[in-house]
Structures are given as structure tokens and as C-alpha cells.
Amino acid sequence: MTDTLSPPTIPESLKKAREDFPILKREVNGKPLVYLDNAASTQKPQSVIDAVTRYYSQENANIHRGVHLLSAEATAAYEAARGKLARYLNAADESEVIFTRGATESVNLIAYSFVEPLVQPGDEILITHMEHHANIVPWQLLCERTGAILKVAPIFDNGDLDIDAYLSMIGPRTKLAAAVHVSNAIGTVNPIERIIQAAKAKGVPTLIDAAQSIQHMDLDVQALDCDFLVFSGHKLFAPTGIGGLYGRRSLLDGMRPYQGGGDMIAHVSFDGTTYKEPPSRFEAGTPHIAGGIGLGVAVDYIQSIGRNVMQDYESQLIKYAANRLKNAPGVQLIGEPTHRAGAISFTMENAHPHDIGTILDTEGIAIRSGHHCCEPLMTRFDISATARVSIALYNNHEDIDALISSLAKVNALFG
Ligand code: PLP
């Protein structure tokens, strides 16, 4: 890489995007906010904030159970959001989209409701070395309960998955092949198409952790042909506490409920209970109604920009950022994957990532430092933490240039 990569031009539909996010107008420590912590959580556009406010000020009522107008309106808005998500992911049917609290709850749901009844002691769950804890710990818990074995496919020093190793580890005892689509820590884009195809050829179900890809890429679950795909709303410009799970209907039909309670039952008696069909079977209790509605509006927002436009622009911006960081004095990139989206991790000689994050904060620049819920990945690179920059559609090259100038100050202090 050289230092000559020019900054990307902002496409027409993104030119006003910054104005759509009110928080980007605020100052932090007397400086204009430069928000580069989008892998942790994205900011919310005014349309999402308005939708949540409108729900609480105009429509607030519990869904599905009421005969009065407010309940009917809230139900319609919530279910419309499910439809928007189904279309966004190109699911074959709206019932294949289940609302959860987010990617973490979705993985736990699949572990309990789908995988656990299938496994015998010695059966295997396959993941990669770059998973977020959300796609590790639920499987460890399942292995403790069942005697199953967690298999971990290795990665290369540049942060790419060793795909041949992964594929060779899909064996007769594999009960699930799972993988993160885009690494939240180092930005690697994994070849999930190859994983899904190979697993399918061996009759092994697949789970894709799309927590970091859904906000950067076009995802089509029918084209991908995955069995399950998990995501979080708050990383997709929607409120916290809402997210989802795509599940192939033929598999959902055979799955046991994850939690019991109201709204997921067909009939209850003290002699026994029967359950509703998906998606209701997996949505016990009063959900995050405002969050679901907000998530639908966030999807509308992205559609109004154009997913391909967003993806093209962001891929240029992340290349620009990686190039500038690679050439910044004292900066050491952690992971230089062949395909990258969203995030870049780095360390600096003599400056701990927390020091980097703290100094940048005094300049109004928000990045993340730590293990990014990927401790095994940090161990693989023989470090305990990195500083991480992560972009969204509202970032621009000035954000990256501000980061680089401030890192020069860090380098001067610690270098
Ligand atoms: N998977 C990945 C790749 C993530 O980046 C995250 C969050 O950072 C999660 C799963 C868990 O998401 P949540 O905490 O929203 O459930």
C-alpha cells in the first residue's frame, strides 16, 4: 500500500446523511464529534428517533392481544417492521424473521431450541477463531450441558480465515457450522458462501453471525442459502434491545420454544400447553415494540440511501482509512485481511489502546479500545487489546484525517 490513495467521493444520496443524525452535530470535549465506534453501536437517524417518539406519544399499547384501536395500530406497525426486515433480507416468508433482543439472544435461541435437541456427547459445533464471544460462549454452555465438542477453525496471521481448514473440519459429527460474516475486531469478511455451500453438501445446518455485515452489505438469505442468520438492531441505526434472527421456516417449524410465557402459546391448561407457529412460538412475552418499529424505520432509511451505494462508498472509505493508518507513524495494524469491511484494529508502540482511546476522546474522537469481546482472537495475535476504528455511512475522509492527526499527537507523546 502507498500513501497515495485518494479520499472517496461522497455519492449524491449520502451527501446529506450526516444531517440526518442529530448527535453528529454535538461537540465532545469542546471539539466536533468524530464518531468512529460504529461496530459497537451506530447512531440513530432522526426518522428512527421520531418513530420511537411517535409510538410512545401516539400509539403506545401492547400488541397482538387488544381489540382497541391503539393496540391494533401498534400491532400493525410492529408486524410491518417484520415485513420490512423480511424483504430487506429477502426471506421467503415474513414468519422466518423472529424478533429478539439482538445477535446474542438469537445465538442462544438457536443453541437451545435447535442444536441442543440434536446433539449427542461427542458431536461437534464448528466456529472460527475470530468469533465474538456471543458466538462462542453459548456453544461452550451447550457443550457443558450435552458433552458436545466445540471445534475452532484457525485463522492466518493476516486475519483471514483458513477456509480450507474450516471446510475440512465439517465432518460426520458436525451438528452446526457457524461463522461470523464480518469480524467486529479486525474487519475480515469471511467467505460465507463457501462455508454454506460446503456445509449444505454434507447436510450440516449453518448459522451466520451478521451482526457486523448487515449494516455494511447487501444480504440475501435465499441466495446465501443459510439456515440461520443473526443480527442486532442497534448496529443498524435502530434502538438497542431489539434485533433478530432469520431462520429457515422448515427448521423453525420443528424447533422447541426458547422461552415460555404469553403470546407464544396456542392453548394452555394444567395438563399441558401447545405452542403457536413461528415466529410467535419464539417471541414469549411483551416485546420491545418501539424498538421493532424503529428497526423497520432504520431499514427504510438504508433503503432510501441505497444499499449498493452505501456498500461501495464504505468499501472505499475503509480502504482509505486502512491505508492512512498503515502509513501513520508508530501505528501497527492488527490484521490485514484480503477482504475488509467496517473495522480496523491497530496498536501503537508504547501507548496502551486505552491510552490511545482516552487521548482521542479529548479531541472529540470516539474509537474503541479493548478486546472487543474477542479474547481468543486477541490471544491468537498475542496481545490483550487493540484500538479499533469502525465506520458507518455517515463517516467521511475528514473523520479519518482528524483521527490520523490526533494519532500523530499520541505518537509524539508516547513514541
Ligand atoms: N457478533 C458480533 C460480530 C458482534 O460484533 C456483536 C456485538 O458487538 C455481537 C455478535 C453481539 O451483539 P449484541 O451485543 O448486540 O447482541
Tab-separated table of C-alpha atoms and ligand atoms in Angstrom:
chain	number	residue	atom	x	y	z
A	1	MET	CA	0.000	0.000	0.000
A	2	THR	CA	1.141	3.530	-0.657
A	3	ASP	CA	0.104	6.852	0.809
A	4	THR	CA	-1.473	7.999	-2.440
A	5	LEU	CA	-4.978	6.559	-2.122
A	6	SER	CA	-7.327	9.467	-2.666
A	7	PRO	CA	-10.314	10.054	-0.417
A	8	PRO	CA	-13.614	8.655	-1.718
A	9	THR	CA	-16.164	10.975	-3.255
A	10	ILE	CA	-19.411	11.041	-1.331
A	11	PRO	CA	-22.251	9.794	-3.558
A	12	GLU	CA	-25.305	12.002	-4.080
A	13	SER	CA	-27.682	10.022	-1.837
A	14	LEU	CA	-25.187	10.157	1.023
A	15	LYS	CA	-24.304	13.846	0.811
A	16	LYS	CA	-26.860	14.903	3.404
A	17	ALA	CA	-26.613	11.754	5.543
A	18	ARG	CA	-24.723	13.498	8.338
A	19	GLU	CA	-27.571	15.938	8.789
A	20	ASP	CA	-29.951	13.027	9.375
A	21	PHE	CA	-28.127	12.068	12.588
A	22	PRO	CA	-28.660	14.777	15.211
A	23	ILE	CA	-25.965	13.501	17.559
A	24	LEU	CA	-23.287	14.199	14.944
A	25	LYS	CA	-23.889	17.924	15.491
A	26	ARG	CA	-22.798	17.813	19.105
A	27	GLU	CA	-19.402	18.630	20.492
A	28	VAL	CA	-17.335	16.375	22.731
A	29	ASN	CA	-14.689	17.941	24.930
A	30	GLY	CA	-15.127	21.197	23.015
A	31	LYS	CA	-14.460	19.552	19.627
A	32	PRO	CA	-16.888	18.430	16.912
A	33	LEU	CA	-17.750	14.778	17.473
A	34	VAL	CA	-15.931	12.333	15.208
A	35	TYR	CA	-17.752	9.056	15.764
A	36	LEU	CA	-15.689	6.045	14.762
A	37	ASP	CA	-17.154	3.435	17.120
A	38	ASN	CA	-19.870	2.111	14.837
A	39	ALA	CA	-19.039	-1.563	15.305
A	40	ALA	CA	-20.037	-1.155	18.954
A	41	SER	CA	-23.231	0.733	18.108
A	42	THR	CA	-24.356	3.025	15.313
A	43	GLN	CA	-26.010	6.414	15.761
A	44	LYS	CA	-29.719	6.871	15.054
A	45	PRO	CA	-31.233	8.955	12.257
A	46	GLN	CA	-33.973	11.464	13.098
A	47	SER	CA	-36.547	9.259	11.351
A	48	VAL	CA	-35.880	6.406	13.796
A	49	ILE	CA	-35.937	8.752	16.795
A	50	ASP	CA	-39.228	10.210	15.515
A	51	ALA	CA	-40.757	6.749	15.019
A	52	VAL	CA	-39.950	5.757	18.598
A	53	THR	CA	-41.311	9.063	19.922
A	54	ARG	CA	-44.431	8.715	17.783
A	55	TYR	CA	-45.053	5.213	19.100
A	56	TYR	CA	-44.871	6.344	22.727
A	57	SER	CA	-46.773	9.590	22.167
A	58	GLN	CA	-49.452	8.352	19.723
A	59	GLU	CA	-49.717	4.576	19.531
A	60	ASN	CA	-48.487	3.123	22.809
A	61	ALA	CA	-50.330	-0.109	23.638
A	62	ASN	CA	-49.499	-3.775	23.923
A	63	ILE	CA	-49.625	-5.715	20.677
A	64	HIS	CA	-51.448	-8.814	19.428
A	65	ARG	CA	-53.908	-9.061	22.300
A	66	GLY	CA	-56.027	-5.912	22.217
A	67	VAL	CA	-59.206	-5.173	20.311
A	68	HIS	CA	-58.927	-1.397	20.737
A	69	LEU	CA	-57.542	0.944	18.116
A	70	LEU	CA	-54.202	1.720	19.780
A	71	SER	CA	-53.404	-1.960	20.127
A	72	ALA	CA	-54.394	-2.571	16.515
A	73	GLU	CA	-52.186	0.301	15.336
A	74	ALA	CA	-49.216	-0.803	17.432
A	75	THR	CA	-49.636	-4.393	16.194
A	76	ALA	CA	-49.793	-3.251	12.582
A	77	ALA	CA	-46.661	-1.098	12.967
A	78	TYR	CA	-44.711	-3.878	14.695
A	79	GLU	CA	-45.700	-6.506	12.155
A	80	ALA	CA	-44.988	-4.105	9.298
A	81	ALA	CA	-41.441	-3.842	10.648
A	82	ARG	CA	-41.120	-7.627	10.465
A	83	GLY	CA	-42.214	-7.462	6.842
A	84	LYS	CA	-39.634	-4.761	6.080
A	85	LEU	CA	-36.882	-6.874	7.608
A	86	ALA	CA	-38.023	-9.955	5.707
A	87	ARG	CA	-37.841	-8.009	2.444
A	88	TYR	CA	-34.506	-6.455	3.446
A	89	LEU	CA	-33.021	-9.925	3.946
A	90	ASN	CA	-35.026	-11.420	1.075
A	91	ALA	CA	-36.510	-14.072	3.364
A	92	ALA	CA	-39.011	-16.336	1.616
A	93	ASP	CA	-41.647	-15.569	4.239
A	94	GLU	CA	-42.182	-12.990	6.992
A	95	SER	CA	-42.557	-15.774	9.552
A	96	GLU	CA	-38.856	-16.528	9.083
A	97	VAL	CA	-37.935	-13.288	10.879
A	98	ILE	CA	-38.039	-13.557	14.663
A	99	PHE	CA	-37.551	-10.515	16.842
A	100	THR	CA	-35.069	-10.987	19.681
A	101	ARG	CA	-33.036	-8.660	21.896
A	102	GLY	CA	-30.171	-8.895	19.437
A	103	ALA	CA	-27.498	-11.147	17.983
A	104	THR	CA	-26.557	-12.554	21.397
A	105	GLU	CA	-30.066	-13.683	22.221
A	106	SER	CA	-30.504	-15.058	18.704
A	107	VAL	CA	-27.454	-17.329	19.029
A	108	ASN	CA	-28.622	-18.513	22.447
A	109	LEU	CA	-32.050	-19.231	20.982
A	110	ILE	CA	-30.597	-21.375	18.199
A	111	ALA	CA	-28.345	-23.187	20.665
A	112	TYR	CA	-31.232	-24.062	22.960
A	113	SER	CA	-34.099	-24.559	20.549
A	114	PHE	CA	-32.375	-26.040	17.511
A	115	VAL	CA	-28.955	-27.506	18.269
A	116	GLU	CA	-29.312	-28.891	21.777
A	117	PRO	CA	-32.034	-31.426	20.954
A	118	LEU	CA	-29.874	-32.691	18.053
A	119	VAL	CA	-26.578	-33.327	19.846
A	120	GLN	CA	-25.187	-36.408	21.498
A	121	PRO	CA	-21.948	-36.465	23.510
A	122	GLY	CA	-19.032	-36.204	21.074
A	123	ASP	CA	-20.999	-34.305	18.404
A	124	GLU	CA	-19.391	-31.111	17.187
A	125	ILE	CA	-20.178	-27.418	16.738
A	126	LEU	CA	-17.810	-25.654	14.352
A	127	ILE	CA	-16.865	-21.977	14.657
A	128	THR	CA	-13.867	-19.822	13.696
A	129	HIS	CA	-11.066	-18.347	15.780
A	130	MET	CA	-12.345	-14.807	15.141
A	131	GLU	CA	-15.817	-15.131	16.668
A	132	HIS	CA	-17.336	-12.596	19.020
A	133	HIS	CA	-17.987	-14.056	22.489
A	134	ALA	CA	-21.673	-14.121	21.500
A	135	ASN	CA	-20.858	-16.903	19.047
A	136	ILE	CA	-18.531	-18.757	21.424
A	137	VAL	CA	-19.962	-18.785	24.933
A	138	PRO	CA	-23.471	-20.081	24.058
A	139	TRP	CA	-21.746	-23.065	22.409
A	140	GLN	CA	-19.470	-23.624	25.390
A	141	LEU	CA	-22.539	-23.644	27.633
A	142	LEU	CA	-24.232	-26.087	25.288
A	143	CYS	CA	-21.130	-28.321	25.287
A	144	GLU	CA	-21.127	-28.295	29.101
A	145	ARG	CA	-24.774	-29.366	29.134
A	146	THR	CA	-24.542	-32.031	26.441
A	147	GLY	CA	-20.982	-33.331	26.118
A	148	ALA	CA	-20.700	-31.888	22.612
A	149	ILE	CA	-17.325	-30.558	21.438
A	150	LEU	CA	-16.587	-27.030	20.214
A	151	LYS	CA	-14.252	-27.088	17.206
A	152	VAL	CA	-12.423	-23.917	16.219
A	153	ALA	CA	-11.128	-23.337	12.692
A	154	PRO	CA	-7.786	-21.485	12.586
A	155	ILE	CA	-7.002	-18.134	11.002
A	156	PHE	CA	-3.901	-16.864	9.231
A	157	ASP	CA	-1.589	-14.142	10.560
A	158	ASN	CA	-3.194	-11.556	8.251
A	159	GLY	CA	-6.579	-12.210	9.866
A	160	ASP	CA	-8.064	-14.267	7.025
A	161	LEU	CA	-9.904	-17.439	7.927
A	162	ASP	CA	-8.076	-20.616	6.889
A	163	ILE	CA	-11.043	-21.597	4.782
A	164	ASP	CA	-9.586	-24.939	3.673
A	165	ALA	CA	-9.098	-25.907	7.302
A	166	TYR	CA	-12.639	-24.778	8.137
A	167	LEU	CA	-14.147	-26.797	5.304
A	168	SER	CA	-12.100	-29.884	6.189
A	169	MET	CA	-13.405	-29.681	9.767
A	170	ILE	CA	-17.026	-30.121	8.662
A	171	GLY	CA	-17.358	-33.807	9.431
A	172	PRO	CA	-19.911	-36.521	10.135
A	173	ARG	CA	-20.345	-35.346	13.745
A	174	THR	CA	-20.764	-31.642	12.937
A	175	LYS	CA	-24.210	-30.534	14.046
A	176	LEU	CA	-23.794	-26.870	13.146
A	177	ALA	CA	-21.310	-24.894	11.044
A	178	ALA	CA	-21.259	-21.328	12.361
A	179	ALA	CA	-19.181	-18.320	11.341
A	180	VAL	CA	-19.067	-14.603	11.730
A	181	HIS	CA	-19.604	-12.850	8.392
A	182	VAL	CA	-17.516	-9.770	9.225
A	183	SER	CA	-15.168	-9.707	12.204
A	184	ASN	CA	-16.047	-6.892	14.590
A	185	ALA	CA	-12.454	-6.788	15.820
A	186	ILE	CA	-10.353	-6.842	12.653
A	187	GLY	CA	-12.841	-6.342	9.823
A	188	THR	CA	-12.231	-9.627	7.988
A	189	VAL	CA	-15.016	-10.541	5.554
A	190	ASN	CA	-15.345	-14.314	5.607
A	191	PRO	CA	-16.243	-16.410	2.540
A	192	ILE	CA	-19.579	-17.446	3.996
A	193	GLU	CA	-20.896	-18.568	0.612
A	194	ARG	CA	-18.254	-21.311	0.515
A	195	ILE	CA	-18.969	-22.290	4.116
A	196	ILE	CA	-22.699	-22.525	3.499
A	197	GLN	CA	-22.327	-24.493	0.264
A	198	ALA	CA	-19.849	-26.968	1.736
A	199	ALA	CA	-21.926	-27.493	4.878
A	200	LYS	CA	-25.083	-27.926	2.845
A	201	ALA	CA	-23.395	-30.529	0.659
A	202	LYS	CA	-22.707	-32.516	3.837
A	203	GLY	CA	-26.186	-31.950	5.263
A	204	VAL	CA	-24.911	-29.694	8.059
A	205	PRO	CA	-27.018	-26.669	9.102
A	206	THR	CA	-25.394	-23.236	9.069
A	207	LEU	CA	-25.516	-20.124	11.227
A	208	ILE	CA	-24.140	-16.779	10.070
A	209	ASP	CA	-23.390	-14.043	12.584
A	210	ALA	CA	-24.298	-10.975	10.529
A	211	ALA	CA	-24.055	-8.510	13.437
A	212	GLN	CA	-21.303	-6.622	11.589
A	213	SER	CA	-22.292	-7.217	7.987
A	214	ILE	CA	-25.961	-6.271	7.964
A	215	GLN	CA	-25.156	-2.547	8.230
A	216	HIS	CA	-22.497	-2.620	5.513
A	217	MET	CA	-23.607	-5.152	2.920
A	218	ASP	CA	-26.442	-6.460	0.854
A	219	LEU	CA	-27.608	-9.713	2.460
A	220	ASP	CA	-29.916	-12.121	0.654
A	221	VAL	CA	-30.662	-15.170	2.763
A	222	GLN	CA	-32.217	-17.070	-0.129
A	223	ALA	CA	-29.208	-16.508	-2.380
A	224	LEU	CA	-26.865	-17.354	0.502
A	225	ASP	CA	-28.985	-20.386	1.374
A	226	CYS	CA	-28.017	-20.223	5.056
A	227	ASP	CA	-30.254	-21.817	7.682
A	228	PHE	CA	-29.906	-19.140	10.362
A	229	LEU	CA	-28.605	-15.577	10.375
A	230	VAL	CA	-28.428	-13.328	13.457
A	231	PHE	CA	-28.186	-9.567	13.857
A	232	SER	CA	-28.671	-6.626	16.235
A	233	GLY	CA	-30.768	-3.545	15.539
A	234	HIS	CA	-28.522	-1.089	17.345
A	235	LYS	CA	-25.715	-1.755	14.873
A	236	LEU	CA	-28.156	-0.967	12.063
A	237	PHE	CA	-29.181	2.574	13.123
A	238	ALA	CA	-32.076	1.206	15.236
A	239	PRO	CA	-32.651	1.245	19.021
A	240	THR	CA	-30.829	-1.012	21.462
A	241	GLY	CA	-32.592	-4.060	22.878
A	242	ILE	CA	-34.049	-5.193	19.550
A	243	GLY	CA	-32.584	-7.441	16.899
A	244	GLY	CA	-33.429	-10.553	15.110
A	245	LEU	CA	-32.956	-13.939	13.735
A	246	TYR	CA	-33.624	-15.245	10.261
A	247	GLY	CA	-34.445	-18.969	10.341
A	248	ARG	CA	-35.417	-21.290	7.533
A	249	ARG	CA	-39.111	-21.995	8.051
A	250	SER	CA	-38.794	-25.768	7.659
A	251	LEU	CA	-36.310	-25.796	10.569
A	252	LEU	CA	-38.206	-23.292	12.718
A	253	ASP	CA	-41.302	-25.478	12.448
A	254	GLY	CA	-39.555	-28.345	14.212
A	255	MET	CA	-37.918	-26.266	16.963
A	256	ARG	CA	-38.904	-26.142	20.612
A	257	PRO	CA	-39.701	-22.759	22.209
A	258	TYR	CA	-36.821	-20.792	23.710
A	259	GLN	CA	-38.815	-19.150	26.492
A	260	GLY	CA	-42.331	-19.812	27.753
A	261	GLY	CA	-44.940	-17.176	28.519
A	262	GLY	CA	-47.634	-15.075	26.963
A	263	ASP	CA	-48.169	-14.706	23.229
A	264	MET	CA	-46.266	-17.859	22.239
A	265	ILE	CA	-48.971	-20.368	23.140
A	266	ALA	CA	-51.898	-21.845	21.218
A	267	HIS	CA	-53.621	-23.271	24.337
A	268	VAL	CA	-52.620	-23.610	27.979
A	269	SER	CA	-54.066	-25.987	30.542
A	270	PHE	CA	-52.573	-27.582	33.617
A	271	ASP	CA	-52.465	-30.814	31.654
A	272	GLY	CA	-50.231	-29.319	29.008
A	273	THR	CA	-49.624	-26.471	26.622
A	274	THR	CA	-49.485	-26.194	22.863
A	275	TYR	CA	-47.497	-23.553	21.032
A	276	LYS	CA	-48.099	-21.156	18.201
A	277	GLU	CA	-46.350	-21.461	14.885
A	278	PRO	CA	-43.204	-19.448	14.149
A	279	PRO	CA	-42.447	-16.633	14.612
A	280	SER	CA	-44.776	-16.286	17.663
A	281	ARG	CA	-43.506	-19.526	19.203
A	282	PHE	CA	-40.137	-17.828	19.766
A	283	GLU	CA	-41.417	-14.456	20.963
A	284	ALA	CA	-42.666	-15.028	24.513
A	285	GLY	CA	-43.882	-12.019	26.482
A	286	THR	CA	-44.281	-8.371	25.589
A	287	PRO	CA	-41.542	-7.490	23.084
A	288	HIS	CA	-39.608	-4.264	22.533
A	289	ILE	CA	-42.424	-2.799	20.427
A	290	ALA	CA	-40.929	0.659	19.953
A	291	GLY	CA	-37.604	-0.945	19.108
A	292	GLY	CA	-39.142	-3.180	16.466
A	293	ILE	CA	-40.918	-0.240	14.878
A	294	GLY	CA	-37.674	1.756	14.998
A	295	LEU	CA	-35.821	-1.121	13.352
A	296	GLY	CA	-38.310	-1.105	10.492
A	297	VAL	CA	-37.760	2.627	10.004
A	298	ALA	CA	-33.974	2.113	10.114
A	299	VAL	CA	-34.354	-0.374	7.265
A	300	ASP	CA	-36.404	2.229	5.350
A	301	TYR	CA	-33.609	4.718	5.947
A	302	ILE	CA	-30.936	2.449	4.475
A	303	GLN	CA	-33.176	1.606	1.516
A	304	SER	CA	-33.601	5.336	0.858
A	305	ILE	CA	-29.811	5.688	0.572
A	306	GLY	CA	-29.400	2.512	-1.451
A	307	ARG	CA	-27.545	-0.491	-0.056
A	308	ASN	CA	-25.193	-0.767	-3.014
A	309	VAL	CA	-24.354	2.929	-2.808
A	310	MET	CA	-23.599	2.562	0.895
A	311	GLN	CA	-21.527	-0.576	0.367
A	312	ASP	CA	-19.432	0.935	-2.454
A	313	TYR	CA	-18.788	4.152	-0.572
A	314	GLU	CA	-17.895	2.411	2.675
A	315	SER	CA	-15.532	-0.007	0.993
A	316	GLN	CA	-13.624	2.954	-0.449
A	317	LEU	CA	-13.623	4.777	2.883
A	318	ILE	CA	-12.354	1.764	4.829
A	319	LYS	CA	-9.565	1.269	2.264
A	320	TYR	CA	-8.651	4.933	2.625
A	321	ALA	CA	-8.630	4.605	6.421
A	322	ALA	CA	-6.571	1.393	6.406
A	323	ASN	CA	-4.064	2.966	4.045
A	324	ARG	CA	-3.693	6.109	6.134
A	325	LEU	CA	-3.384	4.121	9.353
A	326	LYS	CA	-0.822	1.770	7.860
A	327	ASN	CA	1.320	4.750	6.972
A	328	ALA	CA	0.809	6.604	10.257
A	329	PRO	CA	3.976	6.797	12.388
A	330	GLY	CA	4.001	4.345	15.288
A	331	VAL	CA	0.839	2.543	14.166
A	332	GLN	CA	0.789	-1.227	13.728
A	333	LEU	CA	-2.287	-2.725	12.034
A	334	ILE	CA	-3.614	-5.910	13.630
A	335	GLY	CA	-4.922	-7.991	10.792
A	336	GLU	CA	-4.650	-7.044	7.136
A	337	PRO	CA	-7.390	-9.252	5.715
A	338	THR	CA	-7.836	-9.791	1.981
A	339	HIS	CA	-11.412	-8.507	2.207
A	340	ARG	CA	-12.271	-5.962	4.853
A	341	ALA	CA	-15.462	-4.219	5.914
A	342	GLY	CA	-16.295	-1.789	8.660
A	343	ALA	CA	-13.445	-2.053	11.143
A	344	ILE	CA	-9.689	-1.694	11.531
A	345	SER	CA	-7.704	-2.669	14.617
A	346	PHE	CA	-4.299	-1.302	15.480
A	347	THR	CA	-1.803	-0.915	18.276
A	348	MET	CA	0.895	1.700	18.879
A	349	GLU	CA	4.319	1.205	20.330
A	350	ASN	CA	4.433	2.293	23.980
A	351	ALA	CA	0.826	3.506	24.093
A	352	HIS	CA	-1.786	1.141	25.521
A	353	PRO	CA	-5.008	1.049	23.456
A	354	HIS	CA	-6.879	2.585	26.426
A	355	ASP	CA	-4.414	5.497	26.425
A	356	ILE	CA	-4.969	5.942	22.693
A	357	GLY	CA	-8.747	5.929	23.185
A	358	THR	CA	-8.559	8.377	26.099
A	359	ILE	CA	-6.345	10.850	24.256
A	360	LEU	CA	-8.506	10.683	21.133
A	361	ASP	CA	-11.557	11.355	23.293
A	362	THR	CA	-10.031	14.655	24.400
A	363	GLU	CA	-10.001	15.527	20.684
A	364	GLY	CA	-13.686	14.593	20.297
A	365	ILE	CA	-12.848	11.335	18.511
A	366	ALA	CA	-14.703	8.224	19.673
A	367	ILE	CA	-12.996	4.912	18.978
A	368	ARG	CA	-12.996	1.674	20.991
A	369	SER	CA	-10.161	0.033	22.833
A	370	GLY	CA	-10.083	-3.370	24.478
A	371	HIS	CA	-10.547	-6.989	23.424
A	372	HIS	CA	-13.812	-6.225	21.559
A	373	CYS	CA	-15.431	-9.356	23.048
A	374	CYS	CA	-12.924	-11.412	21.056
A	375	GLU	CA	-10.452	-12.565	23.697
A	376	PRO	CA	-9.437	-15.761	21.828
A	377	LEU	CA	-8.665	-13.626	18.765
A	378	MET	CA	-6.511	-11.278	20.865
A	379	THR	CA	-4.672	-14.305	22.268
A	380	ARG	CA	-4.110	-15.528	18.692
A	381	PHE	CA	-2.311	-12.255	17.956
A	382	ASP	CA	-0.501	-12.392	21.301
A	383	ILE	CA	-1.983	-9.107	22.525
A	384	SER	CA	-4.561	-8.229	25.158
A	385	ALA	CA	-6.253	-5.337	23.387
A	386	THR	CA	-6.337	-3.167	20.290
A	387	ALA	CA	-7.593	0.277	19.381
A	388	ARG	CA	-10.409	-0.086	16.850
A	389	VAL	CA	-11.792	2.346	14.320
A	390	SER	CA	-15.131	1.437	12.749
A	391	ILE	CA	-17.107	3.362	10.164
A	392	ALA	CA	-20.712	3.823	9.090
A	393	LEU	CA	-22.367	5.510	6.125
A	394	TYR	CA	-22.150	8.991	7.704
A	395	ASN	CA	-18.371	8.967	8.126
A	396	ASN	CA	-16.148	10.784	5.663
A	397	HIS	CA	-12.485	11.236	4.920
A	398	GLU	CA	-12.309	14.285	7.193
A	399	ASP	CA	-13.123	11.950	10.103
A	400	ILE	CA	-10.224	9.726	9.125
A	401	ASP	CA	-7.900	12.697	8.602
A	402	ALA	CA	-8.804	14.020	12.073
A	403	LEU	CA	-8.020	10.597	13.513
A	404	ILE	CA	-4.639	10.466	11.808
A	405	SER	CA	-3.704	13.979	13.063
A	406	SER	CA	-4.630	13.039	16.611
A	407	LEU	CA	-2.693	9.775	16.393
A	408	ALA	CA	0.352	11.827	15.452
A	409	LYS	CA	-0.078	13.591	18.813
A	410	VAL	CA	-0.346	10.245	20.592
A	411	ASN	CA	2.807	9.109	18.839
A	412	ALA	CA	4.628	12.296	19.831
A	413	LEU	CA	3.598	11.764	23.477
A	414	PHE	CA	4.406	8.055	23.710
A	415	GLY	CA	6.639	7.296	20.735
B	1	PLP	N1	-21.478	-10.740	16.917
B	1	PLP	C1	-20.674	-9.755	16.529
B	1	PLP	C2	-19.773	-9.972	15.365
B	1	PLP	C3	-20.692	-8.534	17.192
B	1	PLP	O1	-19.887	-7.549	16.793
B	1	PLP	C4	-21.556	-8.370	18.291
B	1	PLP	C5	-21.534	-7.107	19.053
B	1	PLP	O2	-20.557	-6.390	19.059
B	1	PLP	C6	-22.388	-9.424	18.652
B	1	PLP	C7	-22.333	-10.602	17.951
B	1	PLP	C8	-23.339	-9.303	19.797
B	1	PLP	O3	-24.252	-8.300	19.544
B	1	PLP	P1	-25.238	-7.789	20.699
B	1	PLP	O4	-24.371	-7.430	21.867
B	1	PLP	O5	-25.922	-6.616	20.097
B	1	PLP	O6	-26.158	-8.916	20.992
